[in-house]
Amino acid sequence: MLIDTKAYILRELIDDLLLYILFFSMNRQGTVRRRVLFIAVFFPITFLVALYSDISNVIPILSGYFILKEKKENDYLLLNDLLFCTFIIFGCNVLSSNIMLQILPSNRIVGFFGIFLQLFIEALVISIIIFFYRKNNLHNVKEKYASKTVSYLLFFLLLVILLISYAAHYYDAYDHFVLGIMIFLIIQTVFVVFIFLRMLTKQRTKYKNQIEKQELNNLKKYTESLEQQQQQISKFRHDYKNLLLSFKENINTNNKTALTKQIEELEQYSNRYLDKGEFDYKALYNIHNEFVKSLIIAKIHQAKELNIECYCECQKPLDIVPIPIFDCIRILGILIDNAIEAASECNEKILYLVIYQDDLQIEFSIKNTYKKSNMSIGTLQRKNISTKKGHSGLGLNTIQEFNQKFPNVFTQYKQEESFFSVQLIIIK
């Protein structure tokens, strides 16, 4: 079909505008200044190039990536968003073109009415995608699986699309190509999704194996520590009997001076064996979930290496956590790491971990000493904000995203004179 020139220009302008609207609806990266610069400079350039070339979609991908990227490292999440939005716009364009071929007669020039109808279809599909994206909170899923592999797969799909589009223009055979593009696009999408799912399965298996290996190492340390404590107690028990016999002898001879001296020696001896600041691993007996127990053991060993006094309590057996266990481990890991780092900077290094549980909820209470900061808790929860030099500041911000992802997860923060406390509450 032939398209009126003015209507064609309008369609290109709106198509490019829809790309930028879709991207900024899915991605919030970059400062306001950078986002305005991205739109003001590269939206007109994209539109002008689109009038004469099929490679205009490359412009917002490259420019958006280098302008909105905040760190020097590769930002695969940002790159995947740009590629994915470009792919969606192209898919909507092909879909609407197929619909228009069935509606409009082939012996007339497509004017503004046909173009407005096509743009309405594209806008409707994009609106549905944005609604589904926000309602199902797909941002967390997208962030979790953003990787170099996904970028490669999307680049491959985009390259295939550009090659087919170029062939359609070169041979001037749009009516033959548009349905073929649709079918080929579906086949390639299925292929890419299949490859992605296979790699995702392998990645999960590898991650699970790493977790299990770490769990075995932590349990080995746990067992060795218990054995050492048992040996110390057995040795103390043997020597303690001899000391009691010596007491008995001094009592019988009514030698008070020797008795007083022996009591002092017993106190020193007991302190040497029993008061070593060792963590009481009996507190972990009620934690039956091996992943949670393994994490806590690992963090306790990490804290002990930094000379932090650790206290743990779990009075009721903890078996099942009412959210995916790897997400729970990630949340707990962030909170305990923050507590260890904060406590290690203090003169008095103390860390408390208490696990409460009833029929309705599970609560992990983490309390640690900390150095006072002028930053409020609300400020620390924002992305890229941290009190620690060289840190990315994604910890508490990530916790906020988990709160949005799981409606049964809540966190409370409290700053006191010398302690900072966090309550992680998971509703059953």
GROMACS .gro file of C-alpha atoms in nm:
model
  428
    1MET     CA    1   0.000   0.000   0.000
    2LEU     CA    2   0.107   0.354  -0.070
    3ILE     CA    3   0.098   0.599   0.221
    4ASP     CA    4   0.042   0.972   0.195
    5THR     CA    5   0.371   1.150   0.263
    6LYS     CA    6   0.237   1.373   0.540
    7ALA     CA    7   0.060   1.079   0.702
    8TYR     CA    8   0.380   0.873   0.677
    9ILE     CA    9   0.581   1.149   0.848
   10LEU     CA   10   0.319   1.167   1.124
   11ARG     CA   11   0.336   0.791   1.174
   12GLU     CA   12   0.715   0.796   1.205
   13LEU     CA   13   0.695   1.082   1.456
   14ILE     CA   14   0.436   0.905   1.674
   15ASP     CA   15   0.617   0.569   1.648
   16ASP     CA   16   0.938   0.726   1.781
   17LEU     CA   17   0.742   0.906   2.052
   18LEU     CA   18   0.581   0.576   2.159
   19LEU     CA   19   0.928   0.422   2.190
   20TYR     CA   20   1.042   0.690   2.432
   21ILE     CA   21   0.713   0.676   2.628
   22LEU     CA   22   0.739   0.298   2.660
   23PHE     CA   23   1.102   0.312   2.772
   24PHE     CA   24   1.046   0.577   3.040
   25SER     CA   25   0.741   0.383   3.163
   26MET     CA   26   0.962   0.078   3.226
   27ASN     CA   27   1.291   0.238   3.329
   28ARG     CA   28   1.367   0.508   3.586
   29GLN     CA   29   1.745   0.518   3.556
   30GLY     CA   30   1.941   0.838   3.510
   31THR     CA   31   1.903   1.182   3.662
   32VAL     CA   32   1.628   1.418   3.547
   33ARG     CA   33   1.887   1.626   3.364
   34ARG     CA   34   2.018   1.327   3.169
   35ARG     CA   35   1.669   1.208   3.081
   36VAL     CA   36   1.572   1.554   2.951
   37LEU     CA   37   1.896   1.566   2.750
   38PHE     CA   38   1.823   1.220   2.608
   39ILE     CA   39   1.477   1.326   2.489
   40ALA     CA   40   1.560   1.678   2.373
   41VAL     CA   41   1.864   1.583   2.164
   42PHE     CA   42   1.809   1.229   2.040
   43PHE     CA   43   1.433   1.219   1.985
   44PRO     CA   44   1.455   1.466   1.693
   45ILE     CA   45   1.764   1.287   1.558
   46THR     CA   46   1.585   0.950   1.575
   47PHE     CA   47   1.284   1.096   1.391
   48LEU     CA   48   1.492   1.254   1.112
   49VAL     CA   49   1.698   0.938   1.057
   50ALA     CA   50   1.380   0.726   1.056
   51LEU     CA   51   1.253   0.915   0.752
   52TYR     CA   52   1.545   0.796   0.542
   53SER     CA   53   1.680   0.480   0.704
   54ASP     CA   54   1.573   0.162   0.886
   55ILE     CA   55   1.857   0.181   1.137
   56SER     CA   56   1.708   0.470   1.333
   57ASN     CA   57   1.622   0.236   1.623
   58VAL     CA   58   1.992   0.195   1.692
   59ILE     CA   59   2.018   0.564   1.787
   60PRO     CA   60   1.804   0.559   2.106
   61ILE     CA   61   1.967   0.230   2.212
   62LEU     CA   62   2.324   0.359   2.194
   63SER     CA   63   2.256   0.716   2.304
   64GLY     CA   64   2.023   0.610   2.588
   65TYR     CA   65   2.276   0.359   2.717
   66PHE     CA   66   2.572   0.598   2.732
   67ILE     CA   67   2.374   0.899   2.857
   68LEU     CA   68   2.163   0.729   3.127
   69LYS     CA   69   2.427   0.487   3.255
   70GLU     CA   70   2.538   0.606   3.598
   71LYS     CA   71   2.832   0.374   3.667
   72LYS     CA   72   3.144   0.293   3.472
   73GLU     CA   73   3.060  -0.077   3.471
   74ASN     CA   74   2.833  -0.233   3.210
   75ASP     CA   75   2.466  -0.174   3.291
   76TYR     CA   76   2.288  -0.472   3.137
   77LEU     CA   77   1.955  -0.380   3.294
   78LEU     CA   78   1.949  -0.046   3.111
   79LEU     CA   79   2.068  -0.203   2.785
   80ASN     CA   80   1.807  -0.480   2.804
   81ASP     CA   81   1.531  -0.224   2.862
   82LEU     CA   82   1.633  -0.024   2.554
   83LEU     CA   83   1.652  -0.337   2.339
   84PHE     CA   84   1.328  -0.479   2.475
   85CYS     CA   85   1.134  -0.156   2.415
   86THR     CA   86   1.268  -0.133   2.058
   87PHE     CA   87   1.162  -0.492   2.001
   88ILE     CA   88   0.811  -0.421   2.138
   89ILE     CA   89   0.765  -0.115   1.915
   90PHE     CA   90   0.869  -0.311   1.607
   91GLY     CA   91   0.638  -0.599   1.703
   92CYS     CA   92   0.345  -0.359   1.752
   93ASN     CA   93   0.420  -0.200   1.415
   94VAL     CA   94   0.420  -0.536   1.238
   95LEU     CA   95   0.102  -0.645   1.418
   96SER     CA   96  -0.082  -0.325   1.330
   97SER     CA   97   0.040  -0.351   0.968
   98ASN     CA   98  -0.107  -0.699   0.938
   99ILE     CA   99  -0.439  -0.575   1.074
  100MET     CA  100  -0.439  -0.279   0.835
  101LEU     CA  101  -0.380  -0.511   0.536
  102GLN     CA  102  -0.701  -0.692   0.625
  103ILE     CA  103  -0.907  -0.375   0.683
  104LEU     CA  104  -0.805  -0.126   0.415
  105PRO     CA  105  -0.852  -0.178   0.041
  106SER     CA  106  -0.527  -0.231  -0.151
  107ASN     CA  107  -0.608   0.002  -0.441
  108ARG     CA  108  -0.605   0.330  -0.252
  109ILE     CA  109  -0.351   0.554  -0.084
  110VAL     CA  110  -0.351   0.533   0.295
  111GLY     CA  111  -0.421   0.874   0.441
  112PHE     CA  112  -0.453   1.019   0.789
  113PHE     CA  113  -0.755   0.803   0.878
  114GLY     CA  114  -0.565   0.480   0.813
  115ILE     CA  115  -0.256   0.604   0.993
  116PHE     CA  116  -0.457   0.719   1.297
  117LEU     CA  117  -0.623   0.378   1.305
  118GLN     CA  118  -0.287   0.202   1.292
  119LEU     CA  119  -0.141   0.429   1.562
  120PHE     CA  120  -0.447   0.368   1.780
  121ILE     CA  121  -0.386  -0.009   1.757
  122GLU     CA  122  -0.018   0.037   1.846
  123ALA     CA  123  -0.098   0.268   2.139
  124LEU     CA  124  -0.361   0.025   2.267
  125VAL     CA  125  -0.120  -0.270   2.260
  126ILE     CA  126   0.157  -0.066   2.427
  127SER     CA  127  -0.085   0.054   2.698
  128ILE     CA  128  -0.182  -0.307   2.771
  129ILE     CA  129   0.186  -0.405   2.795
  130ILE     CA  130   0.262  -0.116   3.035
  131PHE     CA  131  -0.043  -0.202   3.248
  132PHE     CA  132   0.056  -0.569   3.266
  133TYR     CA  133   0.419  -0.472   3.342
  134ARG     CA  134   0.323  -0.250   3.635
  135LYS     CA  135   0.044  -0.467   3.776
  136ASN     CA  136   0.265  -0.776   3.793
  137ASN     CA  137   0.568  -0.577   3.914
  138LEU     CA  138   0.785  -0.723   3.638
  139HIS     CA  139   1.061  -0.475   3.720
  140ASN     CA  140   1.190  -0.707   3.994
  141VAL     CA  141   1.190  -1.005   3.757
  142LYS     CA  142   1.367  -0.801   3.489
  143GLU     CA  143   1.628  -0.675   3.739
  144LYS     CA  144   1.686  -1.024   3.877
  145TYR     CA  145   1.762  -1.179   3.537
  146ALA     CA  146   1.941  -0.887   3.372
  147SER     CA  147   2.266  -1.027   3.236
  148LYS     CA  148   2.508  -1.022   2.945
  149THR     CA  149   2.343  -1.336   2.802
  150VAL     CA  150   2.001  -1.172   2.783
  151SER     CA  151   2.157  -0.870   2.609
  152TYR     CA  152   2.319  -1.096   2.350
  153LEU     CA  153   1.988  -1.272   2.282
  154LEU     CA  154   1.802  -0.943   2.239
  155PHE     CA  155   2.079  -0.809   2.014
  156PHE     CA  156   2.048  -1.119   1.799
  157LEU     CA  157   1.672  -1.072   1.771
  158LEU     CA  158   1.712  -0.703   1.684
  159LEU     CA  159   1.974  -0.784   1.419
  160VAL     CA  160   1.739  -1.036   1.256
  161ILE     CA  161   1.460  -0.778   1.254
  162LEU     CA  162   1.680  -0.511   1.093
  163LEU     CA  163   1.801  -0.752   0.823
  164ILE     CA  164   1.449  -0.856   0.729
  165SER     CA  165   1.331  -0.496   0.728
  166TYR     CA  166   1.621  -0.400   0.503
  167ALA     CA  167   1.536  -0.686   0.265
  168ALA     CA  168   1.173  -0.572   0.249
  169HIS     CA  169   1.280  -0.221   0.151
  170TYR     CA  170   1.546  -0.341  -0.092
  171TYR     CA  171   1.312  -0.568  -0.290
  172ASP     CA  172   1.013  -0.333  -0.249
  173ALA     CA  173   0.793  -0.625  -0.146
  174TYR     CA  174   0.627  -0.518   0.175
  175ASP     CA  175   0.302  -0.707   0.111
  176HIS     CA  176   0.493  -1.036   0.078
  177PHE     CA  177   0.726  -0.966   0.366
  178VAL     CA  178   0.493  -0.834   0.634
  179LEU     CA  179   0.322  -1.168   0.707
  180GLY     CA  180   0.654  -1.349   0.673
  181ILE     CA  181   0.812  -1.106   0.916
  182MET     CA  182   0.532  -1.176   1.163
  183ILE     CA  183   0.578  -1.553   1.140
  184PHE     CA  184   0.957  -1.536   1.147
  185LEU     CA  185   0.945  -1.296   1.440
  186ILE     CA  186   0.732  -1.539   1.638
  187ILE     CA  187   0.967  -1.829   1.555
  188GLN     CA  188   1.274  -1.629   1.654
  189THR     CA  189   1.108  -1.510   1.974
  190VAL     CA  190   1.021  -1.867   2.070
  191PHE     CA  191   1.381  -1.968   1.993
  192VAL     CA  192   1.526  -1.686   2.205
  193VAL     CA  193   1.288  -1.762   2.493
  194PHE     CA  194   1.383  -2.132   2.473
  195ILE     CA  195   1.756  -2.051   2.486
  196PHE     CA  196   1.697  -1.807   2.773
  197LEU     CA  197   1.498  -2.060   2.976
  198ARG     CA  198   1.765  -2.326   2.925
  199MET     CA  199   2.039  -2.091   3.039
  200LEU     CA  200   1.823  -1.975   3.328
  201THR     CA  201   1.773  -2.336   3.440
  202LYS     CA  202   2.148  -2.397   3.425
  203GLN     CA  203   2.212  -2.075   3.617
  204ARG     CA  204   1.964  -2.174   3.887
  205THR     CA  205   2.119  -2.520   3.916
  206LYS     CA  206   2.466  -2.368   3.943
  207TYR     CA  207   2.347  -2.120   4.205
  208LYS     CA  208   2.175  -2.394   4.402
  209ASN     CA  209   2.492  -2.606   4.394
  210GLN     CA  210   2.694  -2.309   4.519
  211ILE     CA  211   2.446  -2.254   4.801
  212GLU     CA  212   2.457  -2.621   4.900
  213LYS     CA  213   2.838  -2.624   4.888
  214GLN     CA  214   2.851  -2.313   5.106
  215GLU     CA  215   2.596  -2.471   5.336
  216LEU     CA  216   2.815  -2.781   5.379
  217ASN     CA  217   3.120  -2.565   5.454
  218ASN     CA  218   2.925  -2.364   5.712
  219LEU     CA  219   2.786  -2.677   5.877
  220LYS     CA  220   3.139  -2.820   5.886
  221LYS     CA  221   3.259  -2.509   6.072
  222TYR     CA  222   2.957  -2.540   6.297
  223THR     CA  223   3.041  -2.903   6.379
  224GLU     CA  224   3.408  -2.826   6.440
  225SER     CA  225   3.316  -2.543   6.676
  226LEU     CA  226   3.080  -2.769   6.870
  227GLU     CA  227   3.348  -3.037   6.897
  228GLN     CA  228   3.600  -2.786   7.031
  229GLN     CA  229   3.351  -2.663   7.288
  230GLN     CA  230   3.271  -3.019   7.389
  231GLN     CA  231   3.640  -3.103   7.434
  232GLN     CA  232   3.691  -2.793   7.649
  233ILE     CA  233   3.392  -2.881   7.864
  234SER     CA  234   3.511  -3.243   7.903
  235LYS     CA  235   3.859  -3.130   8.006
  236PHE     CA  236   3.715  -2.876   8.248
  237ARG     CA  237   3.484  -3.140   8.396
  238HIS     CA  238   3.780  -3.371   8.463
  239ASP     CA  239   3.989  -3.096   8.627
  240TYR     CA  240   3.687  -2.965   8.813
  241LYS     CA  241   3.650  -3.293   9.003
  242ASN     CA  242   4.011  -3.272   9.122
  243LEU     CA  243   3.952  -2.914   9.238
  244LEU     CA  244   3.644  -3.022   9.433
  245LEU     CA  245   3.847  -3.292   9.608
  246SER     CA  246   4.105  -3.030   9.702
  247PHE     CA  247   3.825  -2.809   9.839
  248LYS     CA  248   3.694  -3.093  10.046
  249GLU     CA  249   4.039  -3.156  10.195
  250ASN     CA  250   4.087  -2.789  10.291
  251ILE     CA  251   3.739  -2.772  10.444
  252ASN     CA  252   3.812  -3.077  10.658
  253THR     CA  253   4.142  -2.929  10.778
  254ASN     CA  254   3.971  -2.590  10.835
  255ASN     CA  255   4.242  -2.416  10.632
  256LYS     CA  256   4.056  -2.095  10.534
  257THR     CA  257   4.356  -1.922  10.379
  258ALA     CA  258   4.423  -2.210  10.141
  259LEU     CA  259   4.049  -2.239  10.069
  260THR     CA  260   4.023  -1.871   9.974
  261LYS     CA  261   4.325  -1.900   9.748
  262GLN     CA  262   4.179  -2.205   9.577
  263ILE     CA  263   3.847  -2.027   9.517
  264GLU     CA  264   4.034  -1.747   9.339
  265GLU     CA  265   4.225  -2.001   9.133
  266LEU     CA  266   3.899  -2.176   9.044
  267GLU     CA  267   3.748  -1.849   8.927
  268GLN     CA  268   4.047  -1.775   8.704
  269TYR     CA  269   4.046  -2.128   8.574
  270SER     CA  270   3.673  -2.110   8.493
  271ASN     CA  271   3.713  -1.779   8.314
  272ARG     CA  272   3.993  -1.925   8.104
  273TYR     CA  273   3.776  -2.214   7.985
  274LEU     CA  274   3.420  -2.087   7.998
  275ASP     CA  275   3.429  -1.712   7.939
  276LYS     CA  276   3.604  -1.684   7.604
  277GLY     CA  277   3.340  -1.482   7.424
  278GLU     CA  278   3.253  -1.784   7.214
  279PHE     CA  279   2.917  -1.786   7.042
  280ASP     CA  280   2.664  -2.025   7.193
  281TYR     CA  281   2.563  -2.240   6.896
  282LYS     CA  282   2.285  -2.399   7.099
  283ALA     CA  283   2.084  -2.093   7.002
  284LEU     CA  284   2.068  -2.234   6.649
  285TYR     CA  285   1.923  -2.572   6.747
  286ASN     CA  286   1.567  -2.455   6.678
  287ILE     CA  287   1.651  -2.326   6.329
  288HIS     CA  288   1.560  -2.632   6.123
  289ASN     CA  289   1.564  -2.456   5.787
  290GLU     CA  290   1.912  -2.546   5.661
  291PHE     CA  291   1.943  -2.246   5.429
  292VAL     CA  292   1.864  -1.997   5.706
  293LYS     CA  293   2.089  -2.182   5.954
  294SER     CA  294   2.373  -2.194   5.702
  295LEU     CA  295   2.346  -1.820   5.634
  296ILE     CA  296   2.345  -1.731   6.005
  297ILE     CA  297   2.645  -1.958   6.075
  298ALA     CA  298   2.839  -1.796   5.789
  299LYS     CA  299   2.756  -1.445   5.910
  300ILE     CA  300   2.847  -1.532   6.271
  301HIS     CA  301   3.189  -1.654   6.158
  302GLN     CA  302   3.229  -1.335   5.956
  303ALA     CA  303   3.136  -1.126   6.260
  304LYS     CA  304   3.369  -1.321   6.492
  305GLU     CA  305   3.661  -1.248   6.259
  306LEU     CA  306   3.585  -0.878   6.314
  307ASN     CA  307   3.574  -0.929   6.695
  308ILE     CA  308   3.198  -0.864   6.713
  309GLU     CA  309   3.010  -1.013   7.006
  310CYS     CA  310   2.714  -1.208   6.867
  311TYR     CA  311   2.397  -1.310   7.049
  312CYS     CA  312   2.131  -1.523   6.883
  313GLU     CA  313   1.796  -1.651   7.005
  314CYS     CA  314   1.531  -1.871   6.846
  315GLN     CA  315   1.292  -2.022   7.100
  316LYS     CA  316   1.052  -2.197   6.862
  317PRO     CA  317   1.147  -2.431   6.574
  318LEU     CA  318   1.181  -2.252   6.240
  319ASP     CA  319   1.112  -2.482   5.944
  320ILE     CA  320   0.929  -2.317   5.654
  321VAL     CA  321   0.958  -1.953   5.547
  322PRO     CA  322   0.642  -1.822   5.370
  323ILE     CA  323   0.833  -1.662   5.080
  324PRO     CA  324   1.075  -1.816   4.825
  325ILE     CA  325   1.377  -1.926   5.028
  326PHE     CA  326   1.641  -1.766   4.803
  327ASP     CA  327   1.463  -1.429   4.828
  328CYS     CA  328   1.448  -1.470   5.206
  329ILE     CA  329   1.820  -1.551   5.218
  330ARG     CA  330   1.897  -1.247   5.005
  331ILE     CA  331   1.696  -1.015   5.233
  332LEU     CA  332   1.849  -1.156   5.552
  333GLY     CA  333   2.196  -1.146   5.399
  334ILE     CA  334   2.165  -0.775   5.317
  335LEU     CA  335   2.033  -0.686   5.663
  336ILE     CA  336   2.294  -0.889   5.854
  337ASP     CA  337   2.577  -0.761   5.632
  338ASN     CA  338   2.468  -0.404   5.705
  339ALA     CA  339   2.459  -0.481   6.077
  340ILE     CA  340   2.807  -0.641   6.073
  341GLU     CA  341   2.959  -0.350   5.879
  342ALA     CA  342   2.803  -0.094   6.111
  343ALA     CA  343   2.906  -0.278   6.430
  344SER     CA  344   3.264  -0.330   6.307
  345GLU     CA  345   3.313   0.049   6.295
  346CYS     CA  346   3.227   0.093   6.664
  347ASN     CA  347   3.442   0.064   6.975
  348GLU     CA  348   3.178  -0.160   7.131
  349LYS     CA  349   3.103  -0.425   6.869
  350ILE     CA  350   2.773  -0.601   6.944
  351LEU     CA  351   2.520  -0.781   6.725
  352TYR     CA  352   2.186  -0.933   6.831
  353LEU     CA  353   1.976  -1.163   6.616
  354VAL     CA  354   1.643  -1.279   6.757
  355ILE     CA  355   1.388  -1.490   6.570
  356TYR     CA  356   1.029  -1.474   6.697
  357GLN     CA  357   0.749  -1.688   6.561
  358ASP     CA  358   0.379  -1.747   6.621
  359ASP     CA  359   0.082  -1.876   6.423
  360LEU     CA  360   0.055  -1.558   6.216
  361GLN     CA  361   0.406  -1.437   6.142
  362ILE     CA  362   0.784  -1.479   6.160
  363GLU     CA  363   0.996  -1.189   6.279
  364PHE     CA  364   1.372  -1.152   6.241
  365SER     CA  365   1.496  -0.883   6.478
  366ILE     CA  366   1.849  -0.756   6.410
  367LYS     CA  367   2.010  -0.505   6.647
  368ASN     CA  368   2.364  -0.370   6.631
  369THR     CA  369   2.584  -0.090   6.757
  370TYR     CA  370   2.652   0.184   6.503
  371LYS     CA  371   2.810   0.522   6.450
  372LYS     CA  372   2.560   0.801   6.429
  373SER     CA  373   2.496   0.951   6.086
  374ASN     CA  374   2.320   1.268   5.972
  375MET     CA  375   2.132   1.067   5.706
  376SER     CA  376   1.775   0.969   5.786
  377ILE     CA  377   1.643   0.617   5.730
  378GLY     CA  378   1.427   0.745   5.444
  379THR     CA  379   1.735   0.885   5.270
  380LEU     CA  380   1.930   0.559   5.312
  381GLN     CA  381   1.645   0.367   5.147
  382ARG     CA  382   1.695   0.558   4.823
  383LYS     CA  383   1.902   0.408   4.543
  384ASN     CA  384   2.276   0.490   4.529
  385ILE     CA  385   2.274   0.635   4.883
  386SER     CA  386   2.513   0.493   5.143
  387THR     CA  387   2.701   0.606   5.453
  388LYS     CA  388   2.994   0.380   5.357
  389LYS     CA  389   3.266   0.505   5.126
  390GLY     CA  390   3.287   0.311   4.802
  391HIS     CA  391   2.950   0.139   4.847
  392SER     CA  392   2.677   0.145   4.583
  393GLY     CA  393   2.400   0.202   4.837
  394LEU     CA  394   2.167  -0.062   4.692
  395GLY     CA  395   2.108  -0.257   5.017
  396LEU     CA  396   1.809  -0.086   5.179
  397ASN     CA  397   1.676   0.013   4.837
  398THR     CA  398   1.672  -0.355   4.740
  399ILE     CA  399   1.484  -0.434   5.063
  400GLN     CA  400   1.222  -0.176   4.962
  401GLU     CA  401   1.179  -0.352   4.628
  402PHE     CA  402   1.128  -0.684   4.806
  403ASN     CA  403   0.860  -0.517   5.020
  404GLN     CA  404   0.682  -0.418   4.701
  405LYS     CA  405   0.729  -0.761   4.547
  406PHE     CA  406   0.588  -0.955   4.846
  407PRO     CA  407   0.277  -0.807   5.011
  408ASN     CA  408   0.339  -1.020   5.323
  409VAL     CA  409   0.689  -0.879   5.389
  410PHE     CA  410   0.739  -0.570   5.608
  411THR     CA  411   1.051  -0.401   5.748
  412GLN     CA  412   1.083  -0.152   6.031
  413TYR     CA  413   1.393   0.051   6.115
  414LYS     CA  414   1.472   0.224   6.443
  415GLN     CA  415   1.764   0.443   6.547
  416GLU     CA  416   1.848   0.459   6.917
  417GLU     CA  417   2.129   0.616   7.116
  418SER     CA  418   2.384   0.341   7.051
  419PHE     CA  419   2.191   0.077   6.858
  420PHE     CA  420   2.033   0.049   6.515
  421SER     CA  421   1.757  -0.213   6.490
  422VAL     CA  422   1.566  -0.373   6.203
  423GLN     CA  423   1.252  -0.587   6.224
  424LEU     CA  424   1.186  -0.808   5.923
  425ILE     CA  425   0.827  -0.937   5.950
  426ILE     CA  426   0.695  -1.210   5.720
  427ILE     CA  427   0.321  -1.282   5.747
  428LYS     CA  428   0.233  -1.651   5.711
   0.00000   0.00000   0.00000
